[in-house]
Coordinates of C-alpha atoms in Angstrom, one line a residue:
Chain K
M1073 CA 0.0 0.0 0.1
T1074 CA 2.6 2.5 1.1
A1075 CA 4.9 1.4 -1.8
T1076 CA 2.0 2.0 -4.3
V1077 CA 1.6 5.5 -2.7
L1078 CA 5.4 6.0 -3.1
F1079 CA 5.6 5.2 -6.7
V1080 CA 2.2 6.7 -7.8
T1081 CA 2.9 10.2 -6.1
F1082 CA 6.4 10.2 -7.5
V1083 CA 5.3 9.3 -11.2
A1084 CA 2.6 11.9 -11.0
M1085 CA 4.9 14.6 -9.9
L1086 CA 7.5 13.5 -12.5
L1087 CA 5.0 13.9 -15.4
G1088 CA 3.6 17.1 -14.1
A1089 CA 7.1 18.7 -14.5
V1090 CA 7.7 19.1 -10.7
P1091 CA 11.6 19.2 -10.4
I1092 CA 12.8 15.7 -10.2
A1093 CA 14.7 16.4 -6.8
V1094 CA 11.6 17.7 -5.1
A1095 CA 9.5 14.8 -6.6
L1096 CA 11.9 12.3 -5.1
G1097 CA 12.1 14.0 -1.7
L1098 CA 8.4 14.5 -1.3
A1099 CA 7.5 11.0 -2.4
G1100 CA 10.0 9.6 0.0
T1101 CA 8.8 11.9 2.9
I1102 CA 5.2 10.9 2.5
A1103 CA 6.0 7.2 2.4
I1104 CA 8.1 7.7 5.5
I1105 CA 5.4 9.5 7.4
M1106 CA 2.9 6.7 6.3
A1107 CA 5.2 4.2 7.7
V1108 CA 5.2 6.1 11.0
E1109 CA 8.8 6.8 11.2
T1110 CA 10.0 10.1 12.5
P1111 CA 10.4 12.7 9.6
L1112 CA 13.4 14.1 11.4
A1113 CA 15.2 11.3 9.3
V1114 CA 14.5 13.5 6.4
A1115 CA 16.6 16.4 7.3
T1116 CA 19.5 14.2 8.6
N1117 CA 19.4 12.2 5.3
V1118 CA 19.4 15.2 3.1
Y1119 CA 22.4 16.5 5.1
T1120 CA 24.6 13.4 5.5
C1121 CA 23.9 12.2 2.0
I1122 CA 25.7 15.0 0.3
A1123 CA 28.2 15.8 3.1
K1124 CA 30.5 13.2 1.8
Y1125 CA 34.1 13.9 0.6
P1126 CA 34.1 11.7 -2.6
L1127 CA 31.1 13.7 -3.9
I1128 CA 33.2 16.9 -4.2
A1129 CA 34.6 15.3 -7.2
I1130 CA 31.3 16.2 -9.0
P1131 CA 31.5 20.0 -8.6
M1132 CA 35.1 19.9 -9.5
F1133 CA 34.6 17.9 -12.6
V1134 CA 31.9 20.1 -13.7
L1135 CA 34.2 22.9 -13.1
V1136 CA 36.8 21.3 -15.2
G1137 CA 34.3 21.2 -18.1
S1138 CA 33.5 24.9 -17.7
V1139 CA 37.1 25.8 -17.8
F1140 CA 38.0 23.8 -20.8
D1141 CA 34.8 24.9 -22.5
R1142 CA 36.1 28.6 -22.6
T1143 CA 39.7 27.9 -23.2
G1144 CA 39.1 27.0 -26.9
V1145 CA 40.7 23.5 -26.6
A1146 CA 37.9 22.0 -28.6
L1147 CA 38.5 24.3 -31.6
R1148 CA 42.2 23.6 -31.5
L1149 CA 41.7 19.9 -31.4
V1150 CA 39.3 20.1 -34.4
R1151 CA 42.0 22.0 -36.4
F1152 CA 44.6 19.5 -35.5
A1153 CA 42.4 16.5 -36.3
T1154 CA 41.3 18.0 -39.7
A1155 CA 45.0 18.5 -40.5
L1156 CA 45.6 14.9 -39.9
V1157 CA 42.6 13.3 -41.6
G1158 CA 42.2 15.8 -44.5
A1159 CA 39.0 16.9 -45.8
G1160 CA 37.4 14.1 -47.7
R1161 CA 33.8 12.6 -47.7
G1162 CA 33.0 12.0 -44.0
A1163 CA 36.4 13.2 -42.7
L1164 CA 35.0 16.2 -40.8
A1165 CA 32.3 14.0 -39.3
T1166 CA 34.9 11.5 -38.1
V1167 CA 37.0 14.4 -36.7
S1168 CA 33.8 15.4 -34.6
V1169 CA 33.6 11.9 -33.1
L1170 CA 37.3 11.8 -32.3
V1171 CA 37.4 15.3 -30.7
A1172 CA 34.2 14.4 -28.8
M1173 CA 36.2 11.3 -27.3
V1174 CA 39.1 13.5 -26.3
I1175 CA 36.9 16.1 -24.7
G1176 CA 35.1 13.1 -23.1
G1177 CA 38.5 12.5 -21.4
I1178 CA 38.2 16.0 -19.9
S1179 CA 34.7 16.6 -19.1
G1180 CA 32.2 14.4 -17.3
S1181 CA 28.8 14.9 -18.8
G1182 CA 27.4 14.0 -22.2
P1183 CA 25.2 17.1 -22.7
A1184 CA 28.1 19.3 -21.9
T1185 CA 30.2 17.7 -24.5
S1186 CA 27.4 17.9 -27.0
A1187 CA 27.3 21.6 -26.5
A1188 CA 31.2 22.1 -26.5
V1189 CA 31.7 19.9 -29.7
G1190 CA 28.5 21.0 -31.5
Q1191 CA 29.3 24.7 -31.1
V1192 CA 32.7 24.2 -32.7
V1193 CA 32.0 21.8 -35.5
T1194 CA 28.5 22.6 -36.7
G1195 CA 29.6 25.8 -38.7
S1196 CA 32.4 24.1 -40.6
M1197 CA 30.5 20.8 -41.1
L1198 CA 27.6 22.9 -42.8
K1199 CA 30.1 24.5 -45.1
D1200 CA 31.7 21.2 -45.9
G1201 CA 28.4 19.9 -47.2
Y1202 CA 26.7 17.9 -44.3
P1203 CA 23.0 18.3 -43.8
P1204 CA 22.2 19.7 -40.3
S1205 CA 20.1 16.7 -39.2
F1206 CA 23.2 14.6 -39.9
I1207 CA 25.5 17.0 -37.9
A1208 CA 23.1 16.9 -35.0
S1209 CA 23.2 13.1 -35.1
T1210 CA 26.7 12.7 -35.3
V1211 CA 27.5 15.2 -32.6
A1212 CA 24.9 13.6 -30.1
A1213 CA 26.1 10.2 -30.7
A1214 CA 29.7 11.2 -30.3
A1215 CA 29.0 13.0 -27.1
A1216 CA 27.4 9.9 -25.6
T1217 CA 30.8 8.3 -25.4
D1218 CA 31.6 10.9 -22.9
I1219 CA 29.9 9.3 -19.9
L1220 CA 31.9 6.1 -20.6
I1221 CA 35.3 7.7 -21.1
P1222 CA 36.7 8.8 -17.8
P1223 CA 36.1 11.2 -16.0
S1224 CA 32.4 10.7 -15.8
I1225 CA 29.9 11.9 -13.4
A1226 CA 27.6 8.9 -14.0
F1227 CA 30.5 6.6 -12.9
I1228 CA 31.0 8.8 -9.7
I1229 CA 27.4 8.5 -8.8
Y1230 CA 27.6 4.6 -9.5
A1231 CA 30.6 4.1 -7.1
L1232 CA 28.7 6.1 -4.6
L1233 CA 25.7 3.8 -4.7
V1234 CA 28.0 0.7 -4.8
P1235 CA 30.4 0.7 -2.0
S1236 CA 32.5 -2.2 -3.4
V1237 CA 33.2 -0.3 -6.6
S1238 CA 35.9 2.5 -6.3
V1239 CA 36.0 5.4 -8.6
P1240 CA 39.3 4.8 -10.2
A1241 CA 38.3 1.2 -10.8
I1242 CA 35.2 2.0 -12.8
F1243 CA 36.9 4.9 -14.6
A1244 CA 39.5 2.5 -15.8
A1245 CA 36.8 0.0 -16.9
G1246 CA 34.9 2.6 -18.9
M1247 CA 38.0 3.5 -21.1
F1248 CA 38.0 0.7 -23.7
P1249 CA 34.1 0.4 -24.0
G1250 CA 34.1 4.2 -24.5
I1251 CA 36.7 3.9 -27.2
L1252 CA 34.9 1.0 -28.8
A1253 CA 31.7 2.8 -28.8
G1254 CA 33.3 5.8 -30.3
L1255 CA 34.9 3.7 -33.2
A1256 CA 31.5 1.8 -33.6
I1257 CA 29.6 5.0 -34.4
I1258 CA 32.2 6.1 -36.9
V1259 CA 31.5 3.0 -39.0
P1260 CA 27.9 4.1 -40.0
I1261 CA 29.0 7.8 -40.1
L1262 CA 31.6 7.0 -42.8
V1263 CA 29.3 4.5 -44.6
I1264 CA 26.5 7.1 -44.9
S1265 CA 28.8 9.8 -45.7
W1266 CA 30.2 7.8 -48.7
L1267 CA 26.8 6.7 -50.0
K1268 CA 25.2 10.2 -49.7
D1269 CA 28.4 12.2 -50.5
F1270 CA 28.5 14.2 -47.4
G1271 CA 31.6 16.3 -46.7
G1272 CA 34.5 17.3 -48.8
K1273 CA 32.8 20.4 -50.2
A1274 CA 34.7 23.4 -48.7
R1275 CA 36.6 24.9 -51.3
N1276 CA 39.3 26.9 -49.7
S1277 CA 40.9 24.6 -47.1
E1278 CA 43.2 26.7 -45.0
G1279 CA 46.0 24.4 -45.7
L1280 CA 46.6 23.5 -42.0
S1281 CA 49.9 22.2 -41.2
V1282 CA 50.0 19.2 -38.9
W1283 CA 53.0 20.3 -37.0
R1284 CA 51.5 24.0 -36.3
T1285 CA 48.1 22.7 -35.3
F1286 CA 49.7 19.8 -33.2
K1287 CA 51.7 22.4 -31.2
E1288 CA 48.4 24.2 -30.4
A1289 CA 46.3 21.2 -29.7
F1290 CA 49.2 19.4 -27.6
W1291 CA 48.1 21.4 -24.4
G1292 CA 44.6 20.1 -24.8
L1293 CA 45.6 16.6 -25.6
L1294 CA 47.6 16.6 -22.5
A1295 CA 44.7 17.3 -20.2
P1296 CA 43.3 13.8 -20.2
V1297 CA 46.9 12.6 -19.5
V1298 CA 47.0 14.9 -16.5
I1299 CA 43.7 13.8 -15.0
L1300 CA 44.0 10.0 -15.7
G1301 CA 47.8 9.7 -15.3
G1302 CA 47.5 11.5 -12.0
M1303 CA 44.9 9.1 -10.7
R1304 CA 46.9 6.0 -12.1
F1305 CA 50.0 6.8 -10.3
G1306 CA 48.2 7.3 -7.0
A1307 CA 49.3 10.8 -7.1
F1308 CA 45.8 12.2 -6.9
T1309 CA 42.4 11.3 -5.6
P1310 CA 39.7 11.7 -8.3
T1311 CA 38.7 15.0 -6.6
E1312 CA 42.4 16.2 -6.5
A1313 CA 42.9 15.2 -10.1
A1314 CA 39.9 17.4 -11.1
V1315 CA 41.3 20.4 -9.3
M1316 CA 44.7 19.9 -10.9
A1317 CA 42.9 19.8 -14.2
V1318 CA 41.2 23.2 -13.3
F1319 CA 44.4 24.8 -12.6
Y1320 CA 45.9 23.3 -15.7
G1321 CA 43.1 24.5 -17.8
L1322 CA 43.4 28.0 -16.3
F1323 CA 47.1 28.0 -17.1
I1324 CA 46.5 27.0 -20.7
G1325 CA 43.6 29.7 -20.9
F1326 CA 45.6 32.5 -19.5
F1327 CA 49.1 31.8 -20.5
I1328 CA 49.2 29.7 -23.5
Y1329 CA 46.1 30.6 -25.6
G1330 CA 45.4 33.9 -23.8
T1331 CA 41.6 33.1 -24.2
L1332 CA 40.6 33.6 -20.6
S1333 CA 39.8 36.9 -18.5
L1334 CA 39.1 37.3 -14.9
R1335 CA 35.5 37.9 -15.9
D1336 CA 35.5 34.5 -17.5
V1337 CA 36.7 32.9 -14.2
Y1338 CA 34.0 34.4 -12.3
E1339 CA 31.4 33.2 -14.9
M1340 CA 32.7 29.7 -14.9
L1341 CA 32.5 29.5 -11.3
V1342 CA 28.8 30.5 -11.3
E1343 CA 28.0 28.4 -14.2
S1344 CA 29.6 25.2 -12.6
G1345 CA 28.2 26.1 -9.1
E1346 CA 24.6 26.0 -10.6
L1347 CA 25.2 23.0 -12.7
S1348 CA 26.6 20.9 -9.9
A1349 CA 24.0 22.1 -7.4
I1350 CA 21.4 20.9 -10.0
I1351 CA 23.0 17.5 -9.9
L1352 CA 23.8 17.4 -6.2
I1353 CA 20.3 18.4 -5.0
V1354 CA 19.0 15.4 -6.8
V1355 CA 21.5 13.3 -5.2
A1356 CA 20.7 14.6 -1.8
L1357 CA 16.7 14.3 -2.3
A1358 CA 17.0 10.9 -3.9
S1359 CA 18.5 9.6 -0.7
V1360 CA 15.2 10.1 1.1
F1361 CA 13.6 8.2 -1.8
A1362 CA 16.1 5.4 -1.4
W1363 CA 15.7 5.5 2.4
A1364 CA 12.0 5.1 2.3
T1365 CA 12.3 2.3 -0.4
N1366 CA 14.8 0.6 1.9
T1367 CA 12.9 0.9 5.1
L1368 CA 9.6 -0.3 3.4
G1369 CA 11.5 -3.3 2.1
I1370 CA 10.2 -2.7 -1.4
V1371 CA 13.6 -3.3 -3.2
Q1372 CA 14.0 -7.0 -2.5
P1373 CA 10.5 -7.9 -3.8
I1374 CA 11.0 -6.0 -6.9
A1375 CA 14.5 -7.7 -7.4
N1376 CA 13.0 -11.1 -6.7
A1377 CA 10.1 -10.5 -9.3
I1378 CA 12.7 -9.6 -11.9
V1379 CA 14.8 -12.7 -11.2
G1380 CA 11.6 -14.7 -10.8
L1381 CA 10.6 -14.1 -14.6
G1382 CA 13.0 -16.9 -15.2
L1383 CA 14.5 -15.2 -18.1
G1384 CA 18.0 -16.4 -17.5
E1385 CA 21.1 -14.3 -17.3
Y1386 CA 21.1 -12.9 -20.8
G1387 CA 17.4 -12.7 -20.9
T1388 CA 17.4 -10.6 -17.7
L1389 CA 20.2 -8.4 -19.2
A1390 CA 18.2 -7.9 -22.3
L1391 CA 15.3 -6.9 -20.2
L1392 CA 17.1 -4.3 -18.2
M1393 CA 18.8 -3.1 -21.5
I1394 CA 15.3 -2.3 -23.0
A1395 CA 13.9 -0.8 -19.7
L1396 CA 17.0 1.4 -19.1
I1397 CA 17.1 2.7 -22.6
I1398 CA 13.3 3.8 -22.3
I1399 CA 14.0 5.3 -19.0
G1400 CA 17.2 7.0 -20.4
M1401 CA 15.2 8.8 -23.0
F1402 CA 13.2 10.5 -20.4
L1403 CA 15.7 11.1 -17.5
D1404 CA 19.4 12.0 -17.3
G1405 CA 21.9 9.4 -16.3
V1406 CA 22.4 10.7 -12.7
S1407 CA 18.6 10.5 -11.8
T1408 CA 18.3 7.1 -13.6
F1409 CA 21.2 5.7 -11.6
L1410 CA 19.9 7.0 -8.2
I1411 CA 16.6 5.5 -8.6
L1412 CA 17.4 2.3 -10.4
V1413 CA 20.8 1.1 -9.1
P1414 CA 19.5 0.3 -5.5
I1415 CA 16.8 -1.9 -7.3
L1416 CA 19.1 -3.6 -9.7
L1417 CA 21.9 -4.3 -7.3
P1418 CA 20.3 -7.4 -5.7
V1419 CA 19.4 -8.7 -9.4
A1420 CA 23.3 -8.4 -10.2
K1421 CA 24.1 -10.2 -7.0
T1422 CA 21.9 -13.0 -7.6
Y1423 CA 23.5 -13.8 -11.0
G1424 CA 26.9 -13.1 -9.5
W1425 CA 27.7 -10.4 -12.0
D1426 CA 30.9 -8.4 -11.6
L1427 CA 29.7 -5.1 -10.3
V1428 CA 32.2 -2.9 -12.1
W1429 CA 31.3 -4.5 -15.4
F1430 CA 27.6 -4.2 -14.5
G1431 CA 28.2 -0.4 -14.0
V1432 CA 29.8 -0.1 -17.3
I1433 CA 27.0 -1.9 -19.0
L1434 CA 24.3 0.1 -17.3
T1435 CA 26.2 3.3 -18.4
M1436 CA 26.4 2.2 -21.9
K1437 CA 22.6 1.8 -21.9
V1438 CA 22.1 5.3 -20.4
A1439 CA 24.5 6.6 -23.1
I1440 CA 22.4 5.1 -25.8
G1441 CA 19.3 6.6 -24.4
Q1442 CA 21.0 10.0 -24.4
F1443 CA 20.7 10.1 -28.3
T1444 CA 17.7 8.0 -28.8
P1445 CA 14.8 10.3 -30.0
P1446 CA 12.1 11.6 -29.1
L1447 CA 13.6 12.6 -25.7
A1448 CA 17.3 12.3 -26.1
V1449 CA 19.1 14.9 -23.9
N1450 CA 22.3 15.1 -26.2
L1451 CA 20.2 15.2 -29.4
M1452 CA 18.2 18.0 -27.9
V1453 CA 21.4 20.0 -27.5
S1454 CA 22.9 19.3 -30.8
C1455 CA 19.6 19.9 -32.7
K1456 CA 19.2 23.2 -31.1
I1457 CA 22.7 24.2 -32.2
A1458 CA 22.3 22.8 -35.7
S1459 CA 18.9 24.5 -36.0
T1460 CA 17.1 21.4 -36.9
S1461 CA 14.2 19.1 -35.6
M1462 CA 14.7 16.0 -33.8
E1463 CA 12.6 14.0 -36.1
S1464 CA 14.7 14.7 -39.0
T1465 CA 17.7 13.0 -37.4
I1466 CA 15.8 9.7 -37.1
P1467 CA 17.0 8.2 -40.4
W1468 CA 20.7 8.9 -39.5
V1469 CA 20.7 8.3 -35.7
F1470 CA 19.1 5.0 -36.0
W1471 CA 22.3 3.5 -37.6
M1472 CA 24.4 5.0 -34.9
I1473 CA 22.1 3.5 -32.3
I1474 CA 22.4 0.1 -33.9
A1475 CA 26.3 0.6 -34.0
M1476 CA 26.5 1.4 -30.3
F1477 CA 24.2 -1.6 -29.4
M1478 CA 26.8 -3.7 -31.2
A1479 CA 29.4 -2.2 -29.1
L1480 CA 27.4 -2.8 -26.0
A1481 CA 26.7 -6.4 -27.0
M1482 CA 30.3 -6.9 -27.4
V1483 CA 31.0 -5.6 -23.9
V1484 CA 28.3 -8.0 -22.6
V1485 CA 29.8 -11.1 -24.3
F1486 CA 33.4 -10.2 -23.7
P1487 CA 33.5 -8.5 -20.1
G1488 CA 37.3 -8.4 -20.6
I1489 CA 36.9 -5.3 -22.7
A1490 CA 35.8 -3.4 -19.6
L1491 CA 37.6 -5.4 -16.9
W1492 CA 41.1 -5.8 -18.3
L1493 CA 42.2 -2.3 -17.8
P1494 CA 41.2 -2.1 -14.0
H1495 CA 42.7 -5.6 -13.6
V1496 CA 46.1 -4.7 -15.2
L1497 CA 46.2 -1.3 -13.2
G1498 CA 45.6 -3.2 -10.0
Y1499 CA 42.4 -1.8 -8.8
Chain Y
M810 CA 11.0 46.1 -15.6
S811 CA 7.3 45.0 -15.9
S812 CA 7.6 43.9 -19.4
T813 CA 6.1 40.3 -19.7
E814 CA 7.7 38.8 -22.8
L815 CA 6.2 35.5 -23.3
A816 CA 8.5 33.2 -25.2
S817 CA 7.8 29.6 -25.4
G818 CA 11.3 28.5 -25.4
P819 CA 14.7 29.9 -25.2
A820 CA 16.1 30.5 -28.7
D821 CA 19.4 32.0 -27.7
R822 CA 22.6 29.9 -27.6
D823 CA 23.7 30.9 -24.1
P824 CA 26.1 28.0 -23.4
I825 CA 24.6 27.4 -19.9
E826 CA 21.1 27.2 -21.4
L827 CA 22.4 24.6 -23.7
K828 CA 24.1 22.5 -21.1
L829 CA 20.9 22.7 -18.9
E830 CA 18.9 21.7 -21.7
G831 CA 21.0 18.6 -22.1
L832 CA 20.6 17.8 -18.3
A833 CA 16.9 17.1 -18.8
P834 CA 14.7 16.7 -21.8
V835 CA 13.0 20.0 -21.0
R836 CA 13.4 21.8 -17.7
G837 CA 9.8 22.4 -16.7
P838 CA 7.5 24.7 -18.7
Q839 CA 9.8 27.4 -20.2
I840 CA 8.1 30.7 -19.9
E841 CA 10.3 33.8 -19.7
G842 CA 9.4 36.1 -17.1
T843 CA 11.0 39.1 -15.2
H844 CA 12.8 38.5 -12.0
S845 CA 12.5 41.3 -9.5
S846 CA 13.3 40.7 -5.8
P847 CA 14.4 42.7 -2.9
I848 CA 17.3 40.2 -2.6
P849 CA 19.3 40.3 -5.9
L850 CA 20.1 37.0 -7.4
K851 CA 23.8 38.2 -7.3
V852 CA 23.9 37.3 -3.7
E853 CA 23.6 33.6 -4.5
A854 CA 25.9 34.0 -7.6
V855 CA 28.8 35.6 -5.8
A856 CA 28.5 33.4 -2.6
M857 CA 28.4 30.3 -4.8
A858 CA 31.3 31.4 -7.0
A859 CA 33.3 32.1 -3.7
A860 CA 32.5 28.7 -2.3
M861 CA 33.4 26.8 -5.6
A862 CA 36.7 28.8 -5.8
A863 CA 37.4 28.0 -2.1
I864 CA 36.9 24.2 -2.5
A865 CA 39.3 24.3 -5.6
L866 CA 42.0 26.3 -3.8
I867 CA 41.7 24.2 -0.4
T868 CA 42.0 21.0 -2.4
G869 CA 44.9 22.5 -4.4
A870 CA 46.7 23.7 -1.4
N871 CA 46.3 20.0 0.1
V872 CA 48.1 18.5 -2.7
V873 CA 50.9 21.1 -2.7
T874 CA 51.5 20.8 1.1
R875 CA 51.4 16.9 0.9
Y876 CA 54.0 16.8 -1.7
L877 CA 56.3 19.8 -0.5
T878 CA 56.0 19.6 3.2
N879 CA 55.2 17.2 5.9
I880 CA 52.1 19.3 7.1
S881 CA 48.9 17.4 6.7
L882 CA 45.9 19.4 5.8
A883 CA 43.6 16.5 5.9
F884 CA 41.3 18.2 8.5
T885 CA 40.4 20.7 5.7
E886 CA 38.3 17.9 4.0
E887 CA 35.5 18.6 6.5
F888 CA 35.7 22.3 5.4
S889 CA 35.5 21.5 1.8
V890 CA 32.5 19.3 2.4
A891 CA 30.7 22.0 4.4
L892 CA 31.4 24.4 1.5
M893 CA 30.0 22.0 -1.0
V894 CA 26.8 21.6 1.0
I895 CA 26.5 25.4 1.2
A896 CA 27.2 25.9 -2.5
T897 CA 24.7 23.3 -3.4
L898 CA 21.8 25.0 -1.5
L899 CA 22.8 28.4 -2.9
G900 CA 22.9 26.9 -6.3
T901 CA 19.5 25.2 -5.8
S902 CA 18.1 28.6 -4.9
F903 CA 19.8 30.2 -7.8
A904 CA 18.5 27.7 -10.4
L905 CA 15.0 27.7 -8.9
A906 CA 14.9 31.6 -9.5
R907 CA 16.0 30.9 -13.0
G908 CA 13.8 28.0 -13.6
H909 CA 16.8 25.7 -14.3
H910 CA 16.0 22.6 -12.3
I911 CA 15.7 19.2 -13.9
A912 CA 12.2 18.3 -14.6
I913 CA 10.4 16.3 -17.3
G914 CA 8.6 19.1 -19.2
Y915 CA 7.7 16.9 -22.2
F916 CA 4.0 16.4 -21.1
V917 CA 3.4 19.9 -19.7
E918 CA 4.7 21.5 -22.8
R919 CA 1.8 20.1 -24.7
F920 CA -0.6 22.4 -22.7
H921 CA -1.5 25.9 -23.5
L922 CA 0.3 28.7 -21.9
R923 CA -2.2 29.1 -19.0
G924 CA -1.8 25.4 -18.3
R925 CA 1.9 25.5 -18.4
V926 CA 1.9 28.4 -16.0
I927 CA -0.5 26.6 -13.6
A928 CA 1.7 23.4 -13.7
E929 CA 4.7 25.6 -12.9
I930 CA 2.9 27.2 -9.8
V931 CA 1.8 23.8 -8.6
G932 CA 5.4 22.6 -8.9
L933 CA 6.8 25.6 -7.2
A934 CA 4.4 25.1 -4.4
L935 CA 5.6 21.5 -4.0
V936 CA 9.2 22.9 -3.8
V937 CA 8.3 25.2 -1.2
V938 CA 6.5 22.4 0.9
G939 CA 9.6 20.2 0.4
F940 CA 12.1 22.8 1.5
G941 CA 9.7 23.9 4.2
I942 CA 10.0 20.5 5.7
T943 CA 13.7 20.5 5.3
A944 CA 13.8 23.8 7.0
A945 CA 11.8 22.8 9.9
Y946 CA 13.5 19.6 10.7
G947 CA 16.8 21.1 9.9
A948 CA 16.1 23.7 12.6
W949 CA 15.0 21.0 15.1
L950 CA 18.4 19.1 14.4
T951 CA 20.4 22.3 14.7
W952 CA 18.8 22.9 18.0
D953 CA 19.6 19.3 19.3
E954 CA 23.2 19.8 18.2
Y955 CA 23.3 23.2 20.0
R956 CA 21.8 21.8 23.2
F957 CA 24.1 18.8 23.4
D958 CA 27.3 20.6 22.3
V959 CA 28.0 18.3 19.4
L960 CA 31.4 18.8 17.9
S961 CA 32.4 18.2 14.4
P962 CA 34.7 15.1 14.0
G963 CA 37.7 16.6 12.3
M964 CA 38.1 20.2 13.5
E965 CA 35.9 19.9 16.6
L966 CA 34.0 23.0 15.8
P967 CA 30.4 23.2 17.1
Q968 CA 28.5 21.1 14.6
W969 CA 25.4 23.3 14.7
W970 CA 27.3 26.1 12.8
L971 CA 27.2 23.9 9.8
T972 CA 24.0 22.2 10.4
G973 CA 22.3 25.6 10.9
C974 CA 23.1 26.5 7.3
L975 CA 20.7 23.8 6.1
P976 CA 17.5 25.5 7.4
L977 CA 18.8 28.9 6.7
L978 CA 19.5 28.4 3.1
S979 CA 16.4 26.2 2.8
L980 CA 14.6 29.4 3.8
L981 CA 16.4 31.2 0.9
V982 CA 15.2 28.5 -1.6
I983 CA 11.5 29.0 -0.2
V984 CA 11.8 32.8 -0.7
R985 CA 12.9 32.3 -4.4
G986 CA 10.1 29.8 -4.7
V987 CA 7.5 32.2 -3.4
E988 CA 8.9 35.0 -5.6
R989 CA 8.7 33.1 -8.7
M990 CA 5.0 31.8 -7.9
V991 CA 4.0 35.4 -7.4
A992 CA 5.6 36.4 -10.7
R993 CA 3.8 33.5 -12.3
S994 CA 0.4 34.1 -11.0
R995 CA 0.7 37.7 -12.2
L996 CA 1.3 36.4 -15.6
I997 CA -2.0 34.5 -15.8
R998 CA -3.9 37.4 -14.4
S999 CA -2.8 39.9 -16.8

């Protein structure tokens, strides 16, 4: 009974456009009051749940994204990559994917990468003869690799929810699946570009020299090395690695590229403060919801019901895949994880799945949901930049979804793609 | 200041708008309105920027001292965590005033303007109720910690200094929520 009230009020509020954080908090509070627990727990929960040191990594990685967004690293990476691969059919589209992957190694959220890459490549792709709907599809799909390639805010949240998984371990585990996903979406992009003759139309190529563009892009390429290398050698915790990247980005922006002013610094602090608050308040209030589901003992019955369907290991995975992609179309990755991971963990334990691998699989599903119309978060951003409708992207984005599905299937069948790197690094 | 431009969606390419757009399919019903308040939004913006900068500087200092000296600044973790909690509530209030919180606007967007405004007012009322509960019980918790002289685990400062921020900043969120509700109800009346 209480469980029904909990879910019905939650879903009703969600559909009525009540902020997700408040919908989670209020539904949880109502359930707690109905179960005659003291609501004092609400306040304590809200406080203790975000007052955790590992969570500081979130505002700091958001700040890293803001800093690098303004330094102009993305633009220089595009120039370097263009100098490398030239300007043939599908070349610039491939460049966008590669650049999105490198930016993914700096920033931690898909939509942010979508915005960063989209703003840089859309103009030149239009000139080079790509239709806007294809550009939007490419950028959205490429940016989806971002939540797999470390650092990733989705992974930090997953590690928070699953105590036995450490942030560095799941960061390492996301690396190869992320690269695989990126390479997978390049395949349909190239095939479509060849068949439809997209790209290679821009007449006056600037004649970019590989060496000159490399010298400029070098500083940007070094950023993921600073972040991941620092964590790898145990020099920094994830939070410290983020802060080092912030200072590194400021150094590049002020002294190398000269693209930043003090005004920018203030603006990026406000921007990242607001963005991280929007994420963290969901984390805080979701704890009330999770606490309610836990004390009411709803989680285990749901998990038992899923296992009780008797679909077997792969059948259950397929079911979760479909459910997560549908949910991923409506919700951002952070909220999806906060609501679903507590329910799915007992399922994973029943089948004895490796929890690091399971986190990567879940994140890949969320990533696919991020560019699956009609409610894809990344596609929303890239369509807005390319001034096109989401419906028009369907014929292109369909193939990219299939490609990323193939990558996901490979990680499901060969868990080593995810687990080899954390194993070798000794996490 | 009293101009009531009605735009059904932001058409600008403000980077923050784009990123927020991406955080959630649509963030609530998007209706542009004017924001006028006795407490300028700059209060949240400046305080939040200061807190974010302080977290970065403290963490940076921690790394530097760890590698260059023997001094351990580990106790500063507690300070950073407190700053993060404060920044989160300030940012919540800031984002609420700007209508930037994550919400599924997909269904509400199908309504007419009047319907969208009413949905937003109902949503804001629920935000006010939610943070009202947080503020009330937060105050209760603060009072308990004050009475029993609870000290923070790391720096052994009175814990209620920090806990007290929770109800105080929740009140700020409530103020922003009510302000926006008033502005919105004016919209449908006019």
